[in-house]
Short mmCIF file of C-alpha atoms in Angstrom, two decimals:
data_model
loop_
_atom_site.label_atom_id
_atom_site.label_comp_id
_atom_site.label_asym_id
_atom_site.label_seq_id
_atom_site.Cartn_x
_atom_site.Cartn_y
_atom_site.Cartn_z
CA MET A 1 32.95 -6.33 -7.31
CA LYS A 2 31.85 -5.86 -10.57
CA ALA A 3 30.60 -2.37 -12.14
CA SER A 4 26.60 -3.63 -13.25
CA ALA A 5 23.39 -1.97 -13.54
CA PHE A 6 22.19 -4.99 -11.59
CA PHE A 7 24.83 -4.99 -9.00
CA ILE A 8 25.36 -2.79 -6.53
CA VAL A 9 26.76 0.32 -5.88
CA ILE A 10 27.56 1.39 -2.27
CA VAL A 11 28.72 4.90 -1.91
CA MET A 12 29.93 6.00 1.92
CA LEU A 13 28.83 9.17 2.56
CA PHE A 14 27.92 11.68 5.38
CA ASN A 15 24.31 10.30 5.92
CA SER A 16 23.80 7.15 7.64
CA CYS A 17 21.27 4.49 7.44
CA VAL A 18 22.37 3.64 10.71
CA ASP A 19 20.89 5.35 14.27
CA GLY A 20 23.73 5.27 16.33
CA LYS A 21 27.79 4.91 15.59
CA LYS A 22 30.22 2.50 17.65
CA SER A 23 32.97 3.28 19.36
CA ALA A 24 36.23 2.16 18.17
CA SER A 25 36.90 0.78 21.42
CA ASP A 26 33.25 -1.11 21.11
CA SER A 27 34.48 -2.17 17.72
CA LEU A 28 37.78 -3.61 18.96
CA LYS A 29 35.74 -5.79 21.88
CA ALA A 30 33.85 -7.01 19.88
CA GLU A 31 36.80 -8.66 16.93
CA SER A 32 38.13 -9.79 20.14
CA ILE A 33 34.51 -11.90 21.23
CA ARG A 34 34.12 -12.36 17.61
CA ASN A 35 37.28 -14.57 16.58
CA LYS A 36 36.99 -16.26 20.05
CA ASN A 37 35.19 -19.09 18.51
CA LYS A 38 33.81 -19.82 14.95
CA PRO A 39 29.98 -18.57 15.27
CA ASN A 40 27.10 -20.27 14.95
CA ILE A 41 23.85 -19.24 12.98
CA VAL A 42 20.43 -20.15 13.82
CA PHE A 43 17.77 -18.87 10.98
CA ILE A 44 14.47 -18.74 11.86
CA LEU A 45 11.57 -18.16 9.19
CA VAL A 46 7.67 -18.18 9.81
CA ASP A 47 5.62 -19.09 7.01
CA ASP A 48 2.86 -15.88 6.60
CA LEU A 49 3.64 -13.98 8.99
CA GLY A 50 2.44 -10.61 8.08
CA TYR A 51 4.98 -7.55 8.89
CA HIS A 52 2.45 -6.21 11.86
CA ASP A 53 1.41 -9.52 13.37
CA LEU A 54 4.15 -9.01 16.25
CA GLY A 55 4.17 -6.45 19.15
CA VAL A 56 7.06 -5.09 18.21
CA THR A 57 5.73 -4.39 15.11
CA GLY A 58 2.94 -2.64 16.02
CA SER A 59 -0.03 -5.75 16.99
CA THR A 60 -1.67 -4.59 20.08
CA PHE A 61 -3.83 -8.13 19.64
CA TYR A 62 -1.11 -10.78 19.29
CA GLU A 63 0.95 -11.22 22.02
CA THR A 64 4.58 -11.94 20.87
CA PRO A 65 7.38 -11.64 24.13
CA ASN A 66 9.36 -13.81 23.12
CA ILE A 67 10.15 -12.43 19.49
CA ASP A 68 9.33 -8.91 20.87
CA GLN A 69 12.62 -9.58 23.17
CA LEU A 70 14.48 -10.77 20.17
CA ALA A 71 14.03 -7.76 18.38
CA ASN A 72 14.97 -5.74 20.97
CA GLU A 73 18.46 -7.74 20.80
CA SER A 74 18.86 -7.12 17.00
CA MET A 75 19.33 -5.19 14.65
CA ILE A 76 15.85 -4.38 13.37
CA PHE A 77 15.84 -3.31 9.41
CA LYS A 78 12.57 -1.19 9.03
CA ASN A 79 12.23 -1.63 5.23
CA GLY A 80 12.94 -5.70 5.40
CA TYR A 81 11.46 -7.33 2.21
CA ALA A 82 10.88 -11.25 0.86
CA ALA A 83 11.73 -11.86 -2.78
CA SER A 84 8.07 -12.74 -3.60
CA ARG A 85 4.45 -12.49 -2.57
CA VAL A 86 4.49 -16.15 -1.98
CA CYS A 87 6.15 -18.97 -0.32
CA SER A 88 8.46 -21.14 -2.51
CA PRO A 89 9.82 -18.32 -5.03
CA SER A 90 11.02 -16.25 -1.40
CA ARG A 91 12.54 -19.76 0.12
CA ALA A 92 14.61 -20.50 -3.28
CA SER A 93 15.68 -16.60 -3.36
CA ILE A 94 17.14 -17.25 0.52
CA MET A 95 18.52 -20.74 -0.28
CA THR A 96 20.53 -18.86 -3.26
CA GLY A 97 20.96 -15.11 -2.65
CA LYS A 98 19.03 -15.05 -6.32
CA PHE A 99 16.06 -12.99 -7.58
CA THR A 100 13.25 -15.18 -8.11
CA ALA A 101 13.30 -14.24 -11.92
CA ARG A 102 16.65 -15.41 -11.92
CA HIS A 103 16.82 -18.83 -10.28
CA GLY A 104 13.19 -19.59 -11.86
CA ILE A 105 10.86 -20.32 -9.28
CA THR A 106 8.38 -18.00 -9.56
CA ASP A 107 5.28 -19.28 -7.64
CA TRP A 108 4.55 -21.83 -5.11
CA ILE A 109 5.48 -24.98 -6.17
CA GLY A 110 2.49 -26.84 -7.45
CA ALA A 111 0.61 -23.90 -9.10
CA LYS A 112 -0.94 -24.54 -12.56
CA THR A 113 0.43 -22.93 -15.21
CA GLY A 114 -0.61 -22.15 -18.87
CA GLU A 115 -3.96 -23.99 -19.67
CA ASN A 116 -4.08 -26.15 -16.79
CA TRP A 117 -5.04 -22.61 -15.09
CA ARG A 118 -8.31 -22.87 -16.52
CA SER A 119 -9.19 -25.44 -14.24
CA ARG A 120 -9.47 -22.97 -11.56
CA ASN A 121 -12.33 -21.54 -13.02
CA ARG A 122 -11.16 -18.30 -12.08
CA HIS A 123 -11.87 -16.50 -15.65
CA ASP A 124 -8.70 -14.62 -15.71
CA LYS A 125 -7.06 -12.88 -18.53
CA LEU A 126 -3.93 -14.57 -19.12
CA LEU A 127 -2.41 -17.66 -18.17
CA PRO A 128 -0.07 -17.85 -15.77
CA ALA A 129 3.73 -18.25 -16.89
CA GLU A 130 5.48 -21.78 -16.27
CA TYR A 131 8.32 -22.24 -13.32
CA ILE A 132 10.72 -24.31 -12.46
CA HIS A 133 9.24 -26.99 -9.76
CA THR A 134 11.92 -27.96 -7.80
CA LEU A 135 15.22 -26.07 -6.45
CA PRO A 136 18.26 -26.87 -9.20
CA LYS A 137 20.97 -28.88 -8.07
CA ALA A 138 23.29 -26.71 -9.97
CA GLU A 139 22.35 -23.81 -7.14
CA ILE A 140 24.68 -23.71 -4.05
CA THR A 141 22.99 -23.08 -1.57
CA ILE A 142 23.58 -20.99 1.74
CA ALA A 143 23.58 -24.69 3.36
CA GLU A 144 25.87 -26.13 1.13
CA ALA A 145 28.05 -23.00 1.96
CA PHE A 146 28.15 -23.45 5.13
CA GLN A 147 28.65 -27.31 5.39
CA GLN A 148 31.67 -26.88 2.60
CA ALA A 149 33.11 -25.06 5.88
CA GLU A 150 32.56 -27.62 8.06
CA TYR A 151 29.26 -26.69 9.83
CA LYS A 152 26.56 -29.14 11.21
CA THR A 153 23.53 -28.12 9.38
CA PHE A 154 20.47 -29.15 10.32
CA PHE A 155 16.83 -28.21 8.75
CA ALA A 156 13.53 -28.25 10.58
CA GLY A 157 9.89 -27.52 9.14
CA LYS A 158 8.92 -26.55 6.09
CA TRP A 159 10.87 -27.29 2.42
CA HIS A 160 8.35 -26.48 0.35
CA LEU A 161 11.43 -26.87 -2.87
CA GLY A 162 10.55 -29.70 -3.95
CA GLY A 163 10.14 -33.69 -3.98
CA GLU A 164 12.51 -36.56 -3.03
CA GLY A 165 15.30 -36.03 -4.87
CA SER A 166 15.29 -32.08 -3.67
CA TYR A 167 14.91 -32.44 -0.28
CA PRO A 168 16.63 -30.64 2.12
CA GLU A 169 19.09 -33.34 2.95
CA ASN A 170 19.76 -33.31 -0.94
CA HIS A 171 20.70 -29.48 -0.48
CA GLY A 172 23.46 -29.13 2.07
CA PHE A 173 21.68 -29.78 5.67
CA ASP A 174 22.94 -32.63 7.30
CA ILE A 175 19.66 -33.35 9.23
CA ASN A 176 16.36 -32.92 7.59
CA ILE A 177 13.46 -32.98 10.53
CA ALA A 178 10.04 -32.75 8.97
CA GLY A 179 11.18 -30.98 5.01
CA ILE A 180 8.97 -32.42 2.38
CA ASP A 181 7.69 -31.28 -0.70
CA ALA A 182 4.30 -30.20 1.11
CA GLY A 183 3.21 -26.24 1.61
CA SER A 184 1.16 -26.76 4.75
CA PRO A 185 1.39 -29.34 7.54
CA ARG A 186 -0.53 -32.65 6.53
CA GLY A 187 -2.55 -33.66 9.17
CA GLY A 188 -2.33 -30.25 10.63
CA TYR A 189 -0.82 -28.86 13.62
CA PHE A 190 -1.54 -32.09 16.20
CA SER A 191 -0.26 -34.94 16.12
CA PRO A 192 -0.77 -37.65 14.52
CA TRP A 193 0.44 -35.86 11.53
CA ASN A 194 1.36 -37.07 8.01
CA ASN A 195 4.45 -36.45 7.64
CA PRO A 196 7.15 -38.86 6.67
CA LYS A 197 10.43 -37.35 7.83
CA LEU A 198 8.64 -36.52 11.34
CA GLN A 199 7.54 -39.61 13.96
CA ASN A 200 4.44 -39.26 15.54
CA LYS A 201 4.94 -39.56 19.31
CA ASN A 202 2.40 -38.31 21.67
CA LYS A 203 -1.07 -38.00 20.37
CA GLY A 204 -1.85 -34.21 20.74
CA ASP A 205 1.44 -33.02 20.22
CA ASN A 206 2.09 -29.73 18.81
CA LEU A 207 3.74 -29.81 15.46
CA THR A 208 5.72 -25.82 15.98
CA ILE A 209 6.53 -26.60 19.75
CA ARG A 210 7.93 -30.04 18.52
CA LEU A 211 9.92 -28.51 15.98
CA ALA A 212 11.19 -25.85 18.40
CA ASN A 213 12.35 -28.66 20.83
CA GLU A 214 14.05 -30.59 17.94
CA THR A 215 15.85 -27.69 16.84
CA ALA A 216 16.73 -27.35 20.91
CA ASP A 217 18.07 -30.80 20.91
CA PHE A 218 20.41 -29.95 18.05
CA ILE A 219 21.81 -27.51 19.78
CA GLY A 220 22.45 -29.26 22.55
CA LYS A 221 24.22 -32.00 20.43
CA HIS A 222 26.17 -29.86 19.15
CA LYS A 223 27.22 -27.20 21.12
CA ASP A 224 30.88 -27.57 21.29
CA SER A 225 30.76 -27.50 17.20
CA ALA A 226 30.15 -24.86 14.76
CA PHE A 227 26.32 -25.22 13.61
CA PHE A 228 23.99 -23.58 11.08
CA ALA A 229 20.55 -24.23 11.90
CA PHE A 230 17.38 -23.48 9.81
CA LEU A 231 13.87 -23.59 11.50
CA SER A 232 11.74 -23.31 9.21
CA PHE A 233 8.18 -23.01 10.66
CA TYR A 234 4.88 -24.46 9.24
CA ALA A 235 2.91 -21.70 11.16
CA VAL A 236 1.38 -19.87 10.78
CA HIS A 237 0.30 -21.39 7.53
CA ALA A 238 -3.38 -22.85 7.27
CA PRO A 239 -5.01 -25.02 8.71
CA ILE A 240 -5.76 -22.43 11.39
CA GLN A 241 -5.38 -24.02 14.62
CA THR A 242 -4.69 -23.44 17.90
CA THR A 243 -6.09 -24.90 22.00
CA GLN A 244 -9.47 -23.92 23.43
CA GLU A 245 -7.31 -22.45 26.35
CA LYS A 246 -5.45 -19.87 23.82
CA TRP A 247 -8.96 -19.25 21.95
CA LYS A 248 -11.09 -18.35 25.02
CA LYS A 249 -7.93 -15.85 25.55
CA TYR A 250 -7.91 -14.16 22.97
CA ARG A 251 -11.47 -14.06 22.23
CA ASP A 252 -11.96 -12.37 25.91
CA LYS A 253 -9.37 -9.86 24.30
CA ALA A 254 -11.46 -9.28 21.66
CA ASP A 255 -14.48 -8.92 23.29
CA SER A 256 -12.93 -6.81 26.09
CA ALA A 257 -11.94 -4.49 23.04
CA VAL A 258 -15.32 -3.85 21.72
CA ILE A 259 -16.23 -6.61 18.19
CA ALA A 260 -16.01 -4.71 15.20
CA ASP A 261 -19.33 -5.23 13.10
CA LYS A 262 -17.73 -5.21 9.94
CA GLY A 263 -14.14 -6.95 9.48
CA TYR A 264 -13.58 -6.70 5.55
CA ALA A 265 -13.68 -4.45 2.92
CA MET A 266 -13.55 -5.17 -1.04
CA GLU A 267 -10.43 -5.07 -2.69
CA ARG A 268 -9.90 -5.45 -6.81
CA VAL A 269 -11.20 -9.01 -6.54
CA LEU A 270 -11.51 -10.43 -3.46
CA PRO A 271 -12.75 -9.27 0.60
CA ILE A 272 -9.43 -8.47 2.76
CA ARG A 273 -9.62 -8.24 6.05
CA GLN A 274 -9.18 -4.99 7.90
CA VAL A 275 -8.70 -5.94 11.34
CA GLN A 276 -6.78 -8.05 13.60
CA ASP A 277 -9.45 -10.04 16.09
CA ASN A 278 -9.18 -13.69 15.11
CA PRO A 279 -8.65 -15.22 18.26
CA ILE A 280 -7.75 -18.83 16.52
CA TYR A 281 -5.21 -17.46 14.40
CA ALA A 282 -3.87 -15.14 17.61
CA GLY A 283 -3.40 -18.68 19.70
CA LEU A 284 -1.28 -20.04 16.60
CA VAL A 285 0.73 -17.07 16.67
CA GLU A 286 1.81 -17.18 20.41
CA THR A 287 2.31 -20.97 20.08
CA MET A 288 4.89 -20.39 17.37
CA ASP A 289 6.15 -17.33 19.87
CA ASP A 290 6.13 -19.66 22.52
CA ALA A 291 8.46 -21.67 20.48
CA VAL A 292 10.67 -19.50 19.57
CA GLY A 293 11.20 -18.89 22.67
CA ILE A 294 11.99 -22.46 23.39
CA VAL A 295 15.03 -21.87 20.68
CA LEU A 296 16.35 -18.87 22.66
CA GLU A 297 16.31 -19.93 26.18
CA ALA A 298 18.31 -23.58 24.36
CA LEU A 299 21.00 -21.42 23.17
CA GLU A 300 21.39 -19.85 26.44
CA ALA A 301 20.93 -22.59 28.59
CA ASN A 302 23.96 -24.99 26.15
CA GLY A 303 26.31 -21.83 26.65
CA VAL A 304 26.69 -20.48 23.30
CA ALA A 305 23.86 -17.37 23.44
CA ASP A 306 27.24 -15.50 23.05
CA ASN A 307 28.29 -17.23 20.02
CA THR A 308 25.18 -17.44 17.69
CA ILE A 309 23.63 -15.49 15.05
CA VAL A 310 20.06 -15.30 15.30
CA VAL A 311 17.77 -14.46 12.04
CA PHE A 312 14.51 -13.71 12.48
CA THR A 313 11.86 -13.53 9.01
CA SER A 314 8.79 -14.58 7.01
CA ASP A 315 8.85 -15.83 3.37
CA ASN A 316 5.72 -13.54 2.76
CA GLY A 317 3.05 -11.12 3.46
CA GLY A 318 0.18 -12.04 6.24
CA VAL A 319 -2.83 -13.64 4.99
CA ALA A 320 -5.69 -10.91 4.51
CA SER A 321 -7.34 -12.91 1.65
CA GLY A 322 -8.12 -16.04 -0.03
CA ASP A 323 -6.58 -18.61 2.02
CA HIS A 324 -8.18 -18.41 5.52
CA TYR A 325 -8.15 -14.67 5.49
CA ALA A 326 -6.42 -14.72 8.64
CA THR A 327 -5.19 -11.32 9.70
CA SER A 328 -5.00 -7.67 8.75
CA ASN A 329 -1.30 -5.87 7.64
CA LEU A 330 -2.88 -2.46 7.84
CA PRO A 331 -2.00 0.52 7.49
CA LEU A 332 0.22 -1.77 4.37
CA ARG A 333 -1.89 -2.35 1.53
CA GLY A 334 -2.70 -5.90 0.51
CA GLY A 335 -1.13 -9.27 2.04
CA LYS A 336 0.03 -12.78 0.97
CA GLY A 337 -0.56 -13.23 -2.82
CA TYR A 338 -0.32 -9.06 -3.59
CA GLN A 339 1.94 -7.07 -5.25
CA TRP A 340 1.74 -4.48 -2.20
CA GLU A 341 3.75 -3.71 0.43
CA GLY A 342 1.42 -5.91 2.73
CA GLY A 343 2.22 -8.66 0.55
CA ILE A 344 6.22 -8.56 0.64
CA LYS A 345 6.94 -6.40 3.73
CA GLU A 346 8.51 -8.67 6.34
CA PRO A 347 9.82 -8.69 10.06
CA PHE A 348 13.60 -8.54 9.75
CA PHE A 349 15.73 -9.10 12.50
CA ILE A 350 19.24 -9.91 12.80
CA LYS A 351 21.10 -10.46 15.96
CA VAL A 352 24.63 -10.56 16.63
CA PRO A 353 25.80 -10.97 19.86
CA TRP A 354 29.46 -9.01 20.10
CA LEU A 355 28.20 -6.28 17.95
CA ASP A 356 25.97 -4.87 20.76
CA ASN A 357 23.36 -3.34 18.73
CA GLY A 358 20.19 -4.32 19.96
CA GLY A 359 17.37 -2.48 19.16
CA THR A 360 19.17 -0.40 16.45
CA LYS A 361 17.23 0.42 13.58
CA THR A 362 18.31 0.95 10.18
CA ASP A 363 15.38 2.47 7.27
CA CYS A 364 17.50 1.12 4.70
CA PRO A 365 15.47 -1.79 2.55
CA VAL A 366 16.90 -4.53 2.50
CA ILE A 367 15.48 -8.39 1.26
CA GLY A 368 15.43 -12.07 1.80
CA THR A 369 18.44 -12.75 -1.17
CA ASP A 370 20.95 -10.48 1.51
CA PHE A 371 21.23 -13.18 4.34
CA TYR A 372 23.18 -15.40 2.21
CA PRO A 373 26.35 -13.04 1.68
CA THR A 374 25.72 -11.45 5.48
CA LEU A 375 25.66 -14.59 7.12
CA LEU A 376 28.81 -15.98 5.22
CA ASP A 377 30.38 -12.85 5.83
CA LEU A 378 29.66 -12.81 9.72
CA ALA A 379 31.71 -15.73 9.58
CA ASN A 380 34.28 -14.73 8.10
CA LEU A 381 33.72 -17.17 5.04
CA GLN A 382 34.52 -16.52 1.65
CA LEU A 383 31.46 -14.51 -0.29
CA ASN A 384 30.60 -16.11 -3.85
CA GLN A 385 28.76 -13.16 -5.82
CA GLN A 386 28.32 -15.17 -8.83
CA GLN A 387 25.80 -17.99 -6.52
CA HIS A 388 24.40 -15.06 -4.04
CA ALA A 389 24.19 -12.83 -7.46
CA ASP A 390 21.42 -10.51 -6.15
CA GLY A 391 22.49 -10.54 -2.33
CA ILE A 392 24.42 -8.05 -0.71
CA SER A 393 26.59 -8.18 3.19
CA LEU A 394 24.97 -6.22 5.54
CA LYS A 395 27.53 -6.48 7.81
CA PRO A 396 28.45 -3.22 7.31
CA LEU A 397 24.89 -1.90 8.49
CA LEU A 398 25.22 -4.60 11.44
CA GLU A 399 28.62 -2.89 12.73
CA GLY A 400 27.09 0.29 12.47
CA LYS A 401 29.11 2.35 9.72
CA ASP A 402 27.74 5.27 7.15
CA LEU A 403 26.47 3.83 4.26
CA ILE A 404 23.69 4.06 2.05
CA VAL A 405 23.50 1.13 -0.24
CA LYS A 406 22.06 2.33 -3.85
CA ARG A 407 20.50 -0.58 -5.85
CA PRO A 408 17.52 -1.53 -7.36
CA LEU A 409 15.42 -4.24 -5.93
CA TYR A 410 13.07 -6.51 -8.08
CA TRP A 411 9.86 -8.85 -7.99
CA HIS A 412 8.90 -11.06 -10.42
CA TYR A 413 5.75 -12.86 -10.39
CA PRO A 414 3.39 -13.66 -13.88
CA HIS A 415 0.49 -15.30 -11.81
CA TYR A 416 -2.56 -14.93 -10.56
CA GLY A 417 -1.96 -15.12 -6.37
CA ASN A 418 -5.03 -17.13 -4.23
CA GLN A 419 -5.59 -14.41 -2.55
CA GLY A 420 -6.09 -12.01 -5.22
CA GLY A 421 -3.01 -10.67 -6.80
CA GLU A 422 -2.18 -10.04 -10.07
CA PRO A 423 0.52 -10.41 -12.45
CA THR A 424 2.95 -8.10 -11.82
CA SER A 425 7.47 -7.20 -12.15
CA ILE A 426 8.24 -4.80 -9.57
CA ILE A 427 11.16 -2.69 -9.57
CA GLN A 428 11.98 -0.38 -6.37
CA GLN A 429 14.92 1.94 -5.67
CA ASP A 430 15.73 5.53 -4.28
CA GLY A 431 11.84 5.47 -2.21
CA TRP A 432 10.07 5.00 -5.49
CA LYS A 433 8.04 1.38 -6.57
CA LEU A 434 6.57 0.58 -9.53
CA ILE A 435 4.65 -1.78 -10.53
CA HIS A 436 3.76 -3.05 -14.16
CA TYR A 437 0.70 -5.11 -14.81
CA TRP A 438 0.88 -7.68 -17.58
CA GLU A 439 -2.89 -7.69 -17.84
CA ASP A 440 -2.93 -4.56 -19.70
CA GLY A 441 0.58 -3.53 -19.21
CA HIS A 442 -0.59 -0.84 -17.47
CA GLU A 443 1.48 0.61 -14.60
CA GLU A 444 1.50 2.54 -10.51
CA LEU A 445 3.82 4.46 -9.01
CA TYR A 446 4.45 4.80 -5.46
CA LYS A 447 7.18 7.41 -3.51
CA LEU A 448 7.68 5.17 0.02
CA PRO A 449 6.71 4.86 2.52
CA SER A 450 3.96 6.66 3.07
CA THR A 451 1.95 6.68 -0.38
CA GLU A 452 2.16 2.99 -0.57
CA HIS A 453 0.16 2.90 3.00
CA ASP A 454 -2.41 4.83 1.60
CA SER A 455 -2.21 3.48 -2.16
CA LEU A 456 -2.18 7.01 -3.69
CA ASN A 457 -0.59 6.44 -6.97
CA VAL A 458 1.18 9.16 -8.59
CA ILE A 459 2.23 7.87 -12.07
CA SER A 460 0.79 11.23 -13.30
CA SER A 461 3.30 13.40 -11.69
CA TYR A 462 6.57 12.15 -12.46
CA PRO A 463 6.56 11.22 -16.02
CA LYS A 464 10.50 11.02 -16.21
CA ILE A 465 10.61 8.68 -13.12
CA VAL A 466 8.33 6.50 -14.06
CA GLU A 467 10.08 6.28 -17.99
CA ASN A 468 14.00 5.27 -16.34
CA MET A 469 12.44 2.96 -13.96
CA SER A 470 10.56 1.16 -15.85
CA ASP A 471 12.94 0.86 -18.95
CA SER A 472 15.27 -0.55 -16.33
CA LEU A 473 12.97 -3.14 -14.95
CA MET A 474 12.52 -3.99 -18.79
CA LEU A 475 16.40 -5.00 -19.55
CA TRP A 476 16.67 -6.39 -16.19
CA LEU A 477 13.68 -8.99 -16.65
CA LYS A 478 15.26 -9.52 -20.51
CA GLU A 479 18.74 -10.35 -19.32
CA VAL A 480 17.94 -12.82 -16.21
CA ASN A 481 15.17 -14.52 -19.28
CA ALA A 482 12.13 -14.13 -17.21
CA LYS A 483 9.28 -15.91 -18.21
CA PHE A 484 5.75 -14.42 -19.16
CA PRO A 485 2.32 -14.82 -18.34
CA THR A 486 0.03 -15.48 -22.21
CA GLU A 487 -3.31 -14.19 -23.28
CA ASP A 488 -5.81 -16.12 -22.67
CA THR A 489 -8.05 -16.82 -25.97
CA GLU A 490 -11.09 -18.49 -24.57
CA TYR A 491 -11.30 -15.92 -21.83
CA ASN A 492 -15.14 -14.74 -21.38
CA LYS A 493 -15.60 -11.25 -19.96
CA SER A 494 -19.20 -12.71 -18.57
CA LYS A 495 -17.97 -14.74 -16.48
CA ALA A 496 -15.36 -13.39 -15.23
CA GLU A 497 -17.95 -10.44 -14.12
CA SER A 498 -20.40 -12.96 -12.92
CA ARG A 499 -17.82 -14.47 -10.47
CA ARG A 500 -16.98 -10.81 -9.29
CA LEU A 501 -20.34 -10.63 -8.60
CA ASN A 502 -20.79 -13.77 -6.52
CA THR A 503 -18.09 -12.40 -4.60
CA ILE A 504 -19.20 -9.67 -3.38
CA ASN A 505 -22.69 -10.83 -2.82
CA ASN A 506 -22.36 -13.85 -1.14
CA LYS A 507 -18.65 -14.98 -0.33
CA TRP A 508 -18.30 -11.52 1.68
CA PRO A 509 -21.16 -11.86 3.77
CA SER A 510 -20.00 -15.42 4.08
CA LEU A 511 -16.93 -14.16 5.44
CA GLU A 512 -18.30 -11.72 7.41
CA ASN A 513 -20.97 -13.84 9.36
CA ASN A 514 -17.73 -16.53 10.07
CA ARG A 515 -15.54 -13.91 11.68
CA LEU A 516 -18.52 -13.18 14.34
CA LYS A 517 -19.57 -16.83 14.52
CA VAL A 518 -15.75 -17.52 15.48
CA LEU A 519 -15.75 -14.82 18.22
CA SER A 520 -19.03 -16.14 19.59
CA LYS A 521 -19.01 -17.45 23.30
CA ASP A 522 -20.20 -20.60 22.61
CA PHE A 523 -18.11 -21.23 18.79
CA GLN A 524 -17.03 -24.83 18.44
CA PRO A 525 -15.37 -25.57 14.69
CA ASN A 526 -16.08 -29.21 15.41
CA ASP A 527 -15.65 -31.72 18.00
CA ASN A 528 -12.34 -32.22 18.96
CA TRP A 529 -10.04 -29.23 19.60
CA TRP A 530 -6.93 -30.66 18.04
CA LYS A 531 -8.07 -30.06 15.01
CA SER A 532 -10.16 -26.98 15.36
CA LYS A 533 -9.87 -24.13 12.38
CA VAL A 534 -9.85 -20.42 12.75
CA THR A 535 -12.35 -19.71 9.55
CA ILE A 536 -15.50 -21.79 8.22
CA ASP A 537 -15.12 -21.90 4.78
#
């Protein structure tokens, strides 16, 4: 491995990131099982799922028994991160093994940049940076790596990494079900939907369940050959929809726990949700969990569960502001689009059946770029550090070995989030997180995990740490040719202030009213529950 400030230093030390060790006999047994067959891969990616949106990660409102069981059979990475606070960049990092500033997709594909940003009437100080709008063909995706190893490759669900000519089938997937340029489900979660890659069959069919059934069908047809299946749910992205039955279940659950009078607090730019009590979002989450159960059952029914690695994660934090204000990420600050932990910390589970480490937890910080080399390594395929330049194999951790991985993690988002996030770049290393703000150059320093939860910025107490981390961040951004926002010469401070006051005086009260309306016993979003939405804008 090349020596570089931007690659990984793995030091074998007495202290371990992993709770517990495997005996020599267990390791030999695991090796025997692993060598018996070429392992299959099922990668489950949820859209906009917050860290605390699962029972296993602390939610007492949403019910996710299938995912909870999967987590208990997996290694749980307590400090697992998405590579971005929004979808397309994070997904590109999973596919390429590279941080966003390196591959160039730094915002969700379709977001406005430069002077076009003014059409949003946001009245921001900066014009967002340009970014790449299509996953480059030069990148050897994780799917292509497995395809070259004679795996049958399958994709189902949300793609959002380019249009015609840059669909999943153009980047290593033999089969593509529903993967198009769209970032949300056109037509909603109930058939008829508007997706040229997914045929409508029965009116009212649920999209999330349909994608799971398509994946289960693929598993059944290819149980006798090695496969790489990537199930990329559109859920739990807006439009937030569920059935009347599920809405009632969770409305009654919220009511029995006593519905809070207030559900929001003001963040820097927008109100942000403080409670998990949205009954329609809860129904959407439960349906996604039902779908995960279908896939896991298919592995068992086809006799391949013992030889199939299962990954479960999300592409960014839960939507607590903007969009549909669906969930709360507390005690993490922020959510999708935000620069704090709530925007990037994710459920991050890897099940490797032959390692028998179910429920084992590690505190080691890991990130979405690590999936690429980890899965190659677990499948005994050759790593390609030049491609997955910002990822490392987590196989040693999965095997229970004593090691500490020392490396910086980087995030670069030179844009404004729809949810209230600001243009920033971040470096995280050795338990510290430094955030650099591009509007005025100020920085924040957090000692993880405690100070990030309660928003205690300790920038003034550790000047040397700040200096070193800031220098490292700027050097890295220069080396990867990162793009930056520019000053908007037409910025109008009075218009910006007027927008802020309108948000506080009108938007915030409206959100509070709509939250209670969704929780009322006689709530009806419209005449057709197939189109029910979680909030009323």
